[in-house]
């Protein structure tokens, strides 16, 4: 994936980088490279070798016939292979269908190298145009001392995400840190879907998105849908606010600490989606555009649209480089994973992760042995802990607000500055309902003054105590910053609602089906039996 891993000067203490190469994506390659110009990174798992291993390593280091030496240790302690107990589509994903030859390699749990062509498996292949254009950007940046800001665009299923990971790793070979702006809310790299995030990365990406959901963003905003069609203006406002955040971060950094920026865009390149992509590309900070070629071409005016600026008949050339690169053939594995499946895997990975333990040796990074229904929730008093609640897209009567939130996924947000709280609505008896901002009256949370901390599952609601009981992987220090709650169109995967101890179909959470609210094992027919089709009018982008 373009990452050059360099050994430390101290052979006794080695840095192990977690690598996840699974059949949901093209398999990674291990090849010897000249790492003399690459940067050593102290991140990862630091471990000390025993005396016998150190002696063997010293002998191998003096062997001129060896190009590279790489040491492998098992990651079976991390807990990711237990995900098949929650999301059954992943069963067998971590067990090789074709064992590696030789006893020497078989004893390392989780490490099954593939030396020959195997049906249903495909190693990642990097086109020459990728290396040529990426190296050109890196060389130009070094010679001109300018900070590259690159936008990656293309249609769906052309390898855009693969290219972005490869590009990020190549940049990290030359820079201590780089910035990454995710605008593809349907297939986010570092967060569950529905989020627009800005990350500062200092370690290479050596796995699919569901393996690095623990990375904390520099700043993020919750959009609440997998497409920006229903509120494109708010979508762009969030993006440009994050670009401003990157710009401020760079202005305060020394010349040697400047952050290159990579912007990933969505695969919607027609109609409104094309207009949104152009708005991002036309930001003055952009220096390079990578356009992945595919059978679904860009509009004929694409080149002029991205390289020229100004009013019609008065357009001038922008200082931006447009680079066309090849797409990669989509991997079709034995177990087919569509976009929806990958979104579910990212959400499941996020909800079941142990953020405090992530990256530590011999600790559980994911806890799939304990179901969500068995966990003790956090409690939040909405009278003192929340400035307000937003339910995006549709108005809800205040009397039905708690019903709509119960059992749903929500975003927890925080304010940069203190917000003036509206007068709480009057309740019946001693129950005071939470402050509610209906979408027909109030806009979504302002990205200039608020940001998203992460996701939470509303486990239960206790109106008598004015308390939300929720589950979240976020640490207590972040939960103290929560000032608001936002519900969008992000659904809790069905597999997260079930109790793995009752896979035989007896019910959920040790309760029979007749006592389980919201769920039924029977087919519902008649009125209300199908999902309601909601017709929404697109809110066009205002120039």
Coordinates of C-alpha atoms in Angstrom, one line a residue:
X1 CA 0.0 0.0 0.0
X2 CA 2.9 2.3 -0.5
X3 CA 4.1 2.4 3.1
X4 CA 7.8 1.9 3.8
X5 CA 8.3 0.5 7.3
X6 CA 11.8 1.4 8.7
X7 CA 13.4 -0.4 11.6
X8 CA 14.6 1.5 14.7
X9 CA 18.3 2.0 15.5
X10 CA 17.8 -0.2 18.6
X11 CA 17.4 -3.8 17.4
X12 CA 16.2 -4.9 20.9
X13 CA 13.1 -2.7 20.8
X14 CA 11.1 -3.2 17.7
X15 CA 8.0 -1.4 16.5
X16 CA 5.3 -3.6 15.1
X17 CA 2.7 -2.0 12.9
X18 CA -0.8 -3.6 12.9
X19 CA -1.6 -4.9 9.4
X20 CA -5.1 -6.2 8.4
X21 CA -5.2 -7.9 5.0
X22 CA -8.6 -9.5 4.6
X23 CA -10.7 -10.8 1.8
X24 CA -13.1 -7.9 1.9
X25 CA -10.5 -5.9 0.0
X26 CA -7.5 -6.6 -2.2
X27 CA -4.7 -8.3 -0.3
X28 CA -1.6 -6.4 0.6
X29 CA 1.8 -7.1 -0.8
X30 CA 5.1 -7.4 1.1
X31 CA 8.1 -6.4 -1.0
X32 CA 11.7 -5.2 -0.2
X33 CA 12.3 -1.5 -0.9
X34 CA 15.0 1.1 -0.4
X35 CA 14.0 2.8 2.8
X36 CA 17.0 5.1 3.1
X37 CA 14.9 8.2 2.3
X38 CA 11.9 7.2 4.4
X39 CA 11.0 8.4 7.9
X40 CA 11.3 6.1 10.9
X41 CA 8.1 6.1 13.0
X42 CA 7.8 5.4 16.7
X43 CA 4.1 4.5 16.5
X44 CA 2.8 1.0 16.6
X45 CA 3.4 -1.7 19.2
X46 CA 6.8 -1.6 20.8
X47 CA 8.1 -5.0 21.9
X48 CA 11.5 -6.3 23.0
X49 CA 13.0 -9.5 21.4
X50 CA 14.4 -12.3 23.6
X51 CA 18.1 -13.1 23.5
X52 CA 17.7 -16.0 21.1
X53 CA 15.8 -13.9 18.6
X54 CA 18.3 -11.0 18.9
X55 CA 21.2 -13.4 18.1
X56 CA 19.4 -14.8 15.1
X57 CA 18.6 -11.3 13.9
X58 CA 22.2 -10.3 14.2
X59 CA 23.3 -13.2 12.0
X60 CA 20.7 -12.4 9.4
X61 CA 21.7 -8.8 9.3
X62 CA 25.2 -9.8 8.2
X63 CA 23.9 -11.9 5.4
X64 CA 24.4 -9.9 2.2
X65 CA 22.1 -12.2 0.2
X66 CA 19.0 -10.8 2.1
X67 CA 17.4 -7.7 0.8
X68 CA 15.0 -7.1 3.8
X69 CA 14.2 -8.7 7.1
X70 CA 10.7 -8.4 8.4
X71 CA 9.5 -9.9 11.7
X72 CA 5.9 -11.0 12.2
X73 CA 4.0 -11.4 15.4
X74 CA 0.4 -12.5 15.9
X75 CA -2.5 -10.0 16.5
X76 CA -4.9 -12.7 17.7
X77 CA -5.2 -10.9 21.0
X78 CA -6.9 -7.8 19.4
X79 CA -10.3 -9.5 19.2
X80 CA -11.3 -8.6 15.6
X81 CA -11.7 -12.2 14.6
X82 CA -14.7 -12.5 17.0
X83 CA -16.7 -10.1 14.8
X84 CA -18.4 -13.1 13.1
X85 CA -20.3 -13.6 16.4
X86 CA -22.1 -10.3 15.8
X87 CA -22.0 -9.9 12.0
X88 CA -22.5 -13.4 10.6
X89 CA -21.6 -12.4 7.0
X90 CA -17.9 -12.3 8.2
X91 CA -17.8 -16.0 9.2
X92 CA -14.7 -17.6 7.8
X93 CA -13.2 -14.2 6.9
X94 CA -10.2 -14.7 9.1
X95 CA -9.5 -18.3 8.2
X96 CA -7.5 -18.9 5.0
X97 CA -9.2 -21.2 2.5
X98 CA -5.8 -22.3 1.2
X99 CA -3.2 -22.8 4.0
X100 CA 0.3 -21.5 3.4
X101 CA 2.9 -24.2 2.5
X102 CA 5.4 -25.2 5.1
X103 CA 5.3 -25.6 8.8
X104 CA 7.5 -22.6 9.4
X105 CA 4.8 -20.1 8.4
X106 CA 1.8 -22.0 9.7
X107 CA 2.5 -21.6 13.4
X108 CA 2.0 -17.8 13.4
X109 CA -1.7 -17.3 14.2
X110 CA -3.4 -15.0 11.8
X111 CA -0.5 -14.9 9.3
X112 CA -1.2 -16.9 6.1
X113 CA 0.9 -15.6 3.2
X114 CA -0.3 -16.4 -0.3
X115 CA 2.5 -17.3 -2.8
X116 CA 0.5 -18.5 -5.7
X117 CA -2.7 -17.5 -7.5
X118 CA -5.8 -18.6 -5.5
X119 CA -9.4 -18.5 -6.6
X120 CA -11.3 -15.7 -5.1
X121 CA -8.2 -13.8 -4.0
X122 CA -6.4 -10.9 -5.6
X123 CA -3.4 -8.9 -4.5
X124 CA -3.5 -5.2 -4.8
X125 CA -2.0 -4.0 -8.1
X126 CA -0.7 -0.4 -8.3
X127 CA -0.9 1.1 -11.8
X128 CA 2.2 3.0 -13.1
X129 CA 0.3 6.2 -13.4
X130 CA -0.3 6.2 -9.7
X131 CA 3.4 6.2 -8.8
X132 CA 4.3 8.6 -11.6
X133 CA 1.8 11.3 -10.6
X134 CA 2.3 10.9 -6.8
X135 CA 6.1 11.1 -7.2
X136 CA 5.7 14.2 -9.3
X137 CA 3.7 15.9 -6.6
X138 CA 6.2 15.0 -3.9
X139 CA 9.1 16.2 -6.0
X140 CA 7.3 19.4 -6.9
X141 CA 6.5 20.1 -3.3
X142 CA 10.2 19.5 -2.3
X143 CA 11.5 21.8 -5.0
X144 CA 9.0 24.6 -4.7
X145 CA 8.6 24.4 -0.9
X146 CA 4.9 24.5 -1.4
X147 CA 2.4 22.5 0.6
X148 CA 0.4 20.2 -1.7
X149 CA -3.4 20.1 -1.4
X150 CA -4.8 17.3 -3.5
X151 CA -8.4 16.4 -4.3
X152 CA -9.2 12.8 -5.4
X153 CA -12.4 12.4 -7.5
X154 CA -14.0 9.7 -9.6
X155 CA -17.1 7.6 -10.0
X156 CA -18.1 4.7 -7.8
X157 CA -16.2 1.4 -7.8
X158 CA -13.1 2.8 -9.5
X159 CA -10.6 2.3 -6.7
X160 CA -10.8 5.8 -5.3
X161 CA -10.5 4.7 -1.6
X162 CA -7.5 2.4 -2.5
X163 CA -5.8 5.2 -4.3
X164 CA -6.3 7.5 -1.4
X165 CA -4.8 5.0 1.1
X166 CA -1.8 4.5 -1.2
X167 CA -1.4 8.3 -1.7
X168 CA -1.5 8.9 2.1
X169 CA 1.1 6.2 2.7
X170 CA 3.4 7.6 0.1
X171 CA 3.1 11.1 1.6
X172 CA 3.9 9.7 5.1
X173 CA 7.1 8.2 3.7
X174 CA 8.3 11.8 3.3
X175 CA 6.3 13.7 6.0
X176 CA 5.9 13.1 9.7
X177 CA 2.2 14.0 9.5
X178 CA -0.4 14.7 6.8
X179 CA -4.0 15.9 7.0
X180 CA -6.9 13.9 5.5
X181 CA -10.4 15.4 4.8
X182 CA -13.1 12.8 4.3
X183 CA -16.2 14.2 2.4
X184 CA -17.5 10.8 1.2
X185 CA -20.3 10.4 3.8
X186 CA -21.4 7.1 2.3
X187 CA -18.0 5.3 2.6
X188 CA -16.0 7.1 5.3
X189 CA -12.5 5.9 6.0
X190 CA -12.0 6.7 9.7
X191 CA -15.5 6.9 11.0
X192 CA -19.0 5.4 10.6
X193 CA -20.9 6.7 7.6
X194 CA -22.7 10.1 7.8
X195 CA -19.7 12.0 9.1
X196 CA -17.4 14.6 7.5
X197 CA -14.1 14.5 9.2
X198 CA -10.6 16.0 9.3
X199 CA -7.8 13.7 10.6
X200 CA -4.1 14.4 11.1
X201 CA -2.4 11.1 10.4
X202 CA 1.1 10.0 11.6
X203 CA 1.0 6.3 10.9
X204 CA 0.5 4.4 7.6
X205 CA -2.9 2.9 6.7
X206 CA -2.4 -0.8 6.6
X207 CA -6.0 -2.1 6.7
X208 CA -9.6 -1.5 5.5
X209 CA -11.7 1.3 7.1
X210 CA -13.3 -1.0 9.7
X211 CA -9.9 -1.6 11.3
X212 CA -9.1 2.1 12.1
X213 CA -12.3 3.5 13.5
X214 CA -10.4 4.4 16.7
X215 CA -8.5 7.3 15.2
X216 CA -9.6 10.6 16.8
X217 CA -10.3 13.4 14.2
X218 CA -8.9 16.8 14.5
X219 CA -12.5 18.0 14.0
X220 CA -15.6 16.4 12.6
X221 CA -19.2 17.2 11.8
X222 CA -22.3 14.9 11.7
X223 CA -24.3 15.1 8.5
X224 CA -26.6 12.3 9.3
X225 CA -27.1 10.7 5.9
X226 CA -25.2 8.7 3.3
X227 CA -25.9 11.3 0.6
X228 CA -25.8 15.1 0.7
X229 CA -28.7 15.5 -1.7
X230 CA -31.2 16.7 1.0
X231 CA -29.1 19.5 2.4
X232 CA -26.1 20.3 0.0
X233 CA -25.6 23.8 1.5
X234 CA -24.9 22.4 5.0
X235 CA -22.7 19.7 3.5
X236 CA -20.5 22.3 1.8
X237 CA -20.5 24.5 4.9
X238 CA -19.1 21.6 7.0
X239 CA -16.4 20.9 4.4
X240 CA -15.2 24.4 4.1
X241 CA -15.2 24.8 7.8
X242 CA -12.8 21.8 8.1
X243 CA -10.6 23.3 5.3
X244 CA -10.5 26.5 7.4
X245 CA -9.5 24.4 10.4
X246 CA -6.6 22.8 8.4
X247 CA -5.6 26.3 7.1
X248 CA -5.5 27.6 10.7
X249 CA -3.4 24.6 11.8
X250 CA -0.9 25.2 9.1
X251 CA -0.7 29.0 9.7
X252 CA 0.4 28.2 13.3
X253 CA 2.9 25.6 12.3
X254 CA 6.6 26.0 11.5
X255 CA 7.7 25.5 7.9
X256 CA 9.0 22.0 8.7
X257 CA 5.7 21.0 10.3
X258 CA 3.4 22.0 7.4
X259 CA 0.7 19.4 6.7
X260 CA -0.1 18.3 3.2
X261 CA -3.8 17.9 2.7
X262 CA -5.6 15.0 0.9
X263 CA -9.4 15.5 0.2
X264 CA -11.4 12.5 -0.7
X265 CA -14.7 13.1 -2.5
X266 CA -17.8 11.1 -3.1
X267 CA -18.5 8.9 -6.2
X268 CA -21.5 11.0 -7.3
X269 CA -20.3 12.9 -10.4
X270 CA -23.5 13.7 -12.1
X271 CA -26.1 16.5 -11.6
X272 CA -26.0 17.9 -8.1
X273 CA -23.2 15.6 -7.1
X274 CA -21.0 17.1 -9.9
X275 CA -21.8 20.6 -8.6
X276 CA -20.8 19.7 -5.1
X277 CA -17.6 18.2 -6.3
X278 CA -16.7 21.3 -8.3
X279 CA -17.4 23.5 -5.3
X280 CA -14.7 21.5 -3.3
X281 CA -12.2 21.5 -6.2
X282 CA -12.6 25.3 -6.7
X283 CA -11.5 26.1 -3.2
X284 CA -8.4 28.3 -3.6
X285 CA -6.2 26.1 -1.4
X286 CA -6.3 23.2 -3.9
X287 CA -3.1 22.6 -5.9
X288 CA -3.6 19.2 -7.5
X289 CA -6.6 17.2 -8.8
X290 CA -6.5 13.4 -9.2
X291 CA -9.2 12.2 -11.6
X292 CA -9.7 8.4 -11.7
X293 CA -10.7 7.4 -15.2
X294 CA -13.6 4.9 -15.6
X295 CA -16.3 3.7 -18.0
X296 CA -18.5 6.4 -16.4
X297 CA -16.7 9.5 -17.7
X298 CA -16.7 13.0 -16.3
X299 CA -18.8 15.6 -18.2
X300 CA -17.2 17.0 -21.4
X301 CA -16.6 20.3 -19.7
X302 CA -14.8 18.8 -16.7
X303 CA -11.3 20.0 -17.5
X304 CA -12.4 23.6 -18.1
X305 CA -14.6 23.5 -15.0
X306 CA -11.8 22.6 -12.7
X307 CA -8.9 24.5 -14.3
X308 CA -10.6 27.8 -15.1
X309 CA -12.1 30.4 -12.8
X310 CA -14.0 33.6 -13.1
X311 CA -17.2 34.7 -14.8
X312 CA -18.1 33.4 -18.3
X313 CA -16.0 35.1 -21.1
X314 CA -13.7 36.4 -18.3
X315 CA -12.2 33.2 -17.1
X316 CA -8.6 32.8 -16.2
X317 CA -6.3 29.8 -15.7
X318 CA -6.0 28.5 -12.1
X319 CA -2.7 27.4 -10.6
X320 CA -3.9 23.8 -10.3
X321 CA -2.6 20.6 -11.9
X322 CA -5.1 18.1 -13.2
X323 CA -3.8 14.6 -13.3
X324 CA -5.6 11.7 -14.8
X325 CA -4.8 8.3 -13.3
X326 CA -6.0 4.7 -14.0
X327 CA -8.7 3.0 -12.1
X328 CA -8.2 -0.4 -10.7
X329 CA -10.3 -3.5 -11.3
X330 CA -12.8 -4.0 -8.6
X331 CA -12.1 -7.0 -6.4
X332 CA -14.8 -9.7 -6.5
X333 CA -14.0 -12.0 -3.6
X334 CA -15.7 -15.3 -2.9
X335 CA -17.8 -13.7 -0.1
X336 CA -19.2 -10.7 -1.8
X337 CA -19.3 -7.5 0.3
X338 CA -21.3 -4.7 -1.1
X339 CA -21.1 -1.1 0.1
X340 CA -23.9 -1.6 2.6
X341 CA -22.0 -4.6 4.2
X342 CA -18.8 -2.5 4.6
X343 CA -20.8 0.3 6.2
X344 CA -22.3 -2.2 8.7
X345 CA -18.8 -3.5 9.4
X346 CA -17.5 0.0 10.1
X347 CA -20.4 0.7 12.5
X348 CA -20.1 -2.6 14.3
X349 CA -16.3 -2.1 14.6
X350 CA -16.9 1.4 16.1
X351 CA -19.5 0.4 18.6
X352 CA -17.6 -2.6 19.9
X353 CA -14.1 -1.1 20.1
X354 CA -12.1 -0.4 23.3
X355 CA -10.6 3.0 22.6
X356 CA -8.6 3.1 25.8
X357 CA -6.9 -0.2 24.9
X358 CA -6.4 0.3 21.2
X359 CA -2.7 -0.1 20.1
X360 CA -1.6 -1.8 23.2
X361 CA 0.0 -5.2 23.1
X362 CA -1.9 -8.2 24.5
X363 CA -5.0 -6.1 25.2
X364 CA -8.5 -6.5 23.7
X365 CA -9.0 -3.8 21.1
X366 CA -12.5 -5.0 20.2
X367 CA -14.9 -6.7 22.6
X368 CA -17.3 -8.8 20.6
X369 CA -17.8 -11.3 23.4
X370 CA -20.1 -8.9 25.3
X371 CA -23.3 -7.8 23.5
X372 CA -24.5 -4.3 23.6
X373 CA -27.7 -5.4 25.4
X374 CA -25.5 -6.7 28.3
X375 CA -23.4 -3.5 28.8
X376 CA -23.9 -0.9 31.6
X377 CA -24.9 2.4 29.9
X378 CA -23.9 6.0 30.7
X379 CA -26.5 8.3 32.1
X380 CA -27.0 11.9 31.0
X381 CA -29.5 14.3 32.6
X382 CA -30.9 16.4 29.7
X383 CA -31.8 19.3 32.0
X384 CA -28.1 20.0 32.9
X385 CA -26.1 18.1 30.2
X386 CA -27.7 19.2 27.0
X387 CA -28.3 22.5 25.3
X388 CA -30.6 20.9 22.8
X389 CA -31.6 18.0 20.6
X390 CA -31.8 18.0 16.8
X391 CA -33.7 15.5 14.7
X392 CA -32.7 16.1 11.1
X393 CA -34.8 15.8 8.0
X394 CA -38.3 15.4 9.6
X395 CA -40.3 17.3 12.3
X396 CA -41.4 15.2 15.3
X397 CA -44.0 16.2 17.8
X398 CA -42.5 17.0 21.2
X399 CA -44.7 14.4 22.8
X400 CA -43.2 11.8 20.5
X401 CA -39.6 12.9 20.7
X402 CA -38.4 10.5 23.4
X403 CA -40.1 7.6 21.5
X404 CA -38.1 8.5 18.3
X405 CA -34.8 8.7 20.2
X406 CA -35.2 5.5 22.1
X407 CA -33.1 2.6 20.6
X408 CA -31.6 4.8 18.0
X409 CA -28.1 5.9 17.0
X410 CA -27.3 9.6 17.7
X411 CA -24.3 11.9 17.4
X412 CA -22.9 13.6 20.5
X413 CA -21.8 17.1 19.8
X414 CA -20.0 19.8 21.7
X415 CA -19.9 23.6 21.4
X416 CA -16.8 25.8 20.9
X417 CA -18.6 28.6 22.8
X418 CA -21.5 28.7 25.2
X419 CA -24.8 28.6 23.5
X420 CA -27.8 30.5 24.7
X421 CA -30.3 27.9 25.8
X422 CA -34.0 28.5 24.8
X423 CA -36.6 28.3 27.4
X424 CA -37.4 24.6 28.1
X425 CA -40.8 23.4 27.1
X426 CA -43.4 23.0 29.8
X427 CA -44.1 19.4 30.7
X428 CA -46.8 17.6 32.5
X429 CA -46.2 17.1 36.2
X430 CA -42.6 17.0 37.3
X431 CA -41.3 15.9 33.9
X432 CA -39.6 18.6 31.8
X433 CA -39.0 17.5 28.2
X434 CA -35.6 18.2 26.6
X435 CA -35.0 21.3 24.5
X436 CA -35.9 20.4 20.9
X437 CA -34.9 22.1 17.6
X438 CA -37.3 21.0 14.8
X439 CA -35.7 21.1 11.3
X440 CA -38.5 23.2 9.8
X441 CA -37.6 26.0 12.2
X442 CA -33.9 25.6 13.1
X443 CA -30.9 24.7 10.9
X444 CA -28.6 21.8 11.9
X445 CA -25.9 22.6 14.4
X446 CA -23.6 25.4 13.2
X447 CA -20.2 23.8 12.1
X448 CA -18.4 27.1 12.9
X449 CA -19.3 26.8 16.6
X450 CA -19.9 23.1 17.2
X451 CA -18.3 19.8 16.4
X452 CA -19.1 16.1 16.7
X453 CA -17.5 13.9 19.4
X454 CA -18.8 10.6 18.1
X455 CA -21.7 8.2 18.1
X456 CA -23.9 6.8 20.8
X457 CA -26.7 4.3 21.1
X458 CA -29.7 5.4 23.2
X459 CA -30.1 2.3 25.3
X460 CA -33.1 3.5 27.3
X461 CA -34.7 6.7 28.5
X462 CA -35.9 7.4 32.1
X463 CA -38.3 10.3 31.9
X464 CA -38.8 10.4 35.7
X465 CA -35.1 11.2 36.1
X466 CA -34.8 13.2 32.9
X467 CA -32.0 10.8 31.8
X468 CA -30.8 9.3 28.6
X469 CA -29.1 6.0 29.1
X470 CA -26.7 5.4 26.2
X471 CA -23.8 3.2 25.1
X472 CA -20.7 4.6 23.4
X473 CA -17.0 3.8 23.0
X474 CA -16.1 7.4 23.8
X475 CA -14.0 7.8 27.0
X476 CA -15.4 9.7 30.0
X477 CA -13.2 12.7 29.4
X478 CA -15.0 13.3 26.0
X479 CA -18.4 12.7 27.4
X480 CA -18.0 15.6 29.8
X481 CA -17.8 17.9 26.8
X482 CA -21.2 16.8 25.4
X483 CA -23.7 19.7 25.0
X484 CA -26.1 18.4 22.3
X485 CA -27.5 15.3 20.6
X486 CA -28.4 14.9 16.9
X487 CA -30.4 12.1 15.3
X488 CA -30.1 11.6 11.5
X489 CA -30.9 8.8 9.1
X490 CA -28.2 6.5 10.5
X491 CA -29.7 3.2 11.5
X492 CA -28.5 0.8 14.1
X493 CA -27.5 -2.5 12.3
X494 CA -29.9 -5.3 13.1
X495 CA -27.0 -7.5 14.1
X496 CA -26.3 -5.1 17.0
X497 CA -29.8 -5.6 18.4
X498 CA -29.5 -9.3 18.8
X499 CA -28.2 -11.5 21.6
X500 CA -25.5 -13.9 20.4
X501 CA -26.4 -16.3 23.2
X502 CA -29.8 -16.8 21.6
X503 CA -28.8 -17.5 18.0
X504 CA -31.4 -20.3 17.9
X505 CA -34.2 -17.7 17.5
X506 CA -35.6 -17.7 21.0
X507 CA -35.6 -13.9 21.3
X508 CA -33.3 -11.1 22.3
X509 CA -31.5 -10.3 25.5
X510 CA -32.8 -13.5 27.1
X511 CA -36.4 -12.4 26.5
X512 CA -38.9 -14.2 24.3
X513 CA -40.0 -12.5 21.1
X514 CA -43.4 -11.6 22.5
X515 CA -41.8 -9.4 25.1
X516 CA -39.3 -7.7 22.7
X517 CA -40.3 -4.2 21.7
X518 CA -39.8 -2.8 18.1
X519 CA -38.9 -6.2 16.7
X520 CA -40.8 -9.2 15.4
X521 CA -39.9 -12.5 13.8
X522 CA -43.1 -12.6 11.8
X523 CA -43.8 -11.0 8.4
X524 CA -45.9 -7.9 8.8
X525 CA -48.6 -7.5 6.2
X526 CA -51.1 -4.9 5.4
X527 CA -51.1 -1.2 6.2
X528 CA -47.7 -0.2 7.7
X529 CA -46.0 -3.4 6.6
X530 CA -43.6 -1.8 4.2
X531 CA -41.1 1.0 4.6
X532 CA -42.7 4.4 3.8
X533 CA -41.3 6.1 0.7
X534 CA -40.6 9.7 1.6
X535 CA -40.5 12.2 -1.2
X536 CA -38.1 15.0 -0.5
X537 CA -37.3 18.1 -2.6
X538 CA -33.6 18.6 -3.0
X539 CA -32.3 21.8 -1.6
X540 CA -30.1 23.1 -4.3
X541 CA -26.7 24.7 -3.7
X542 CA -26.9 28.5 -3.5
X543 CA -24.0 30.1 -5.3

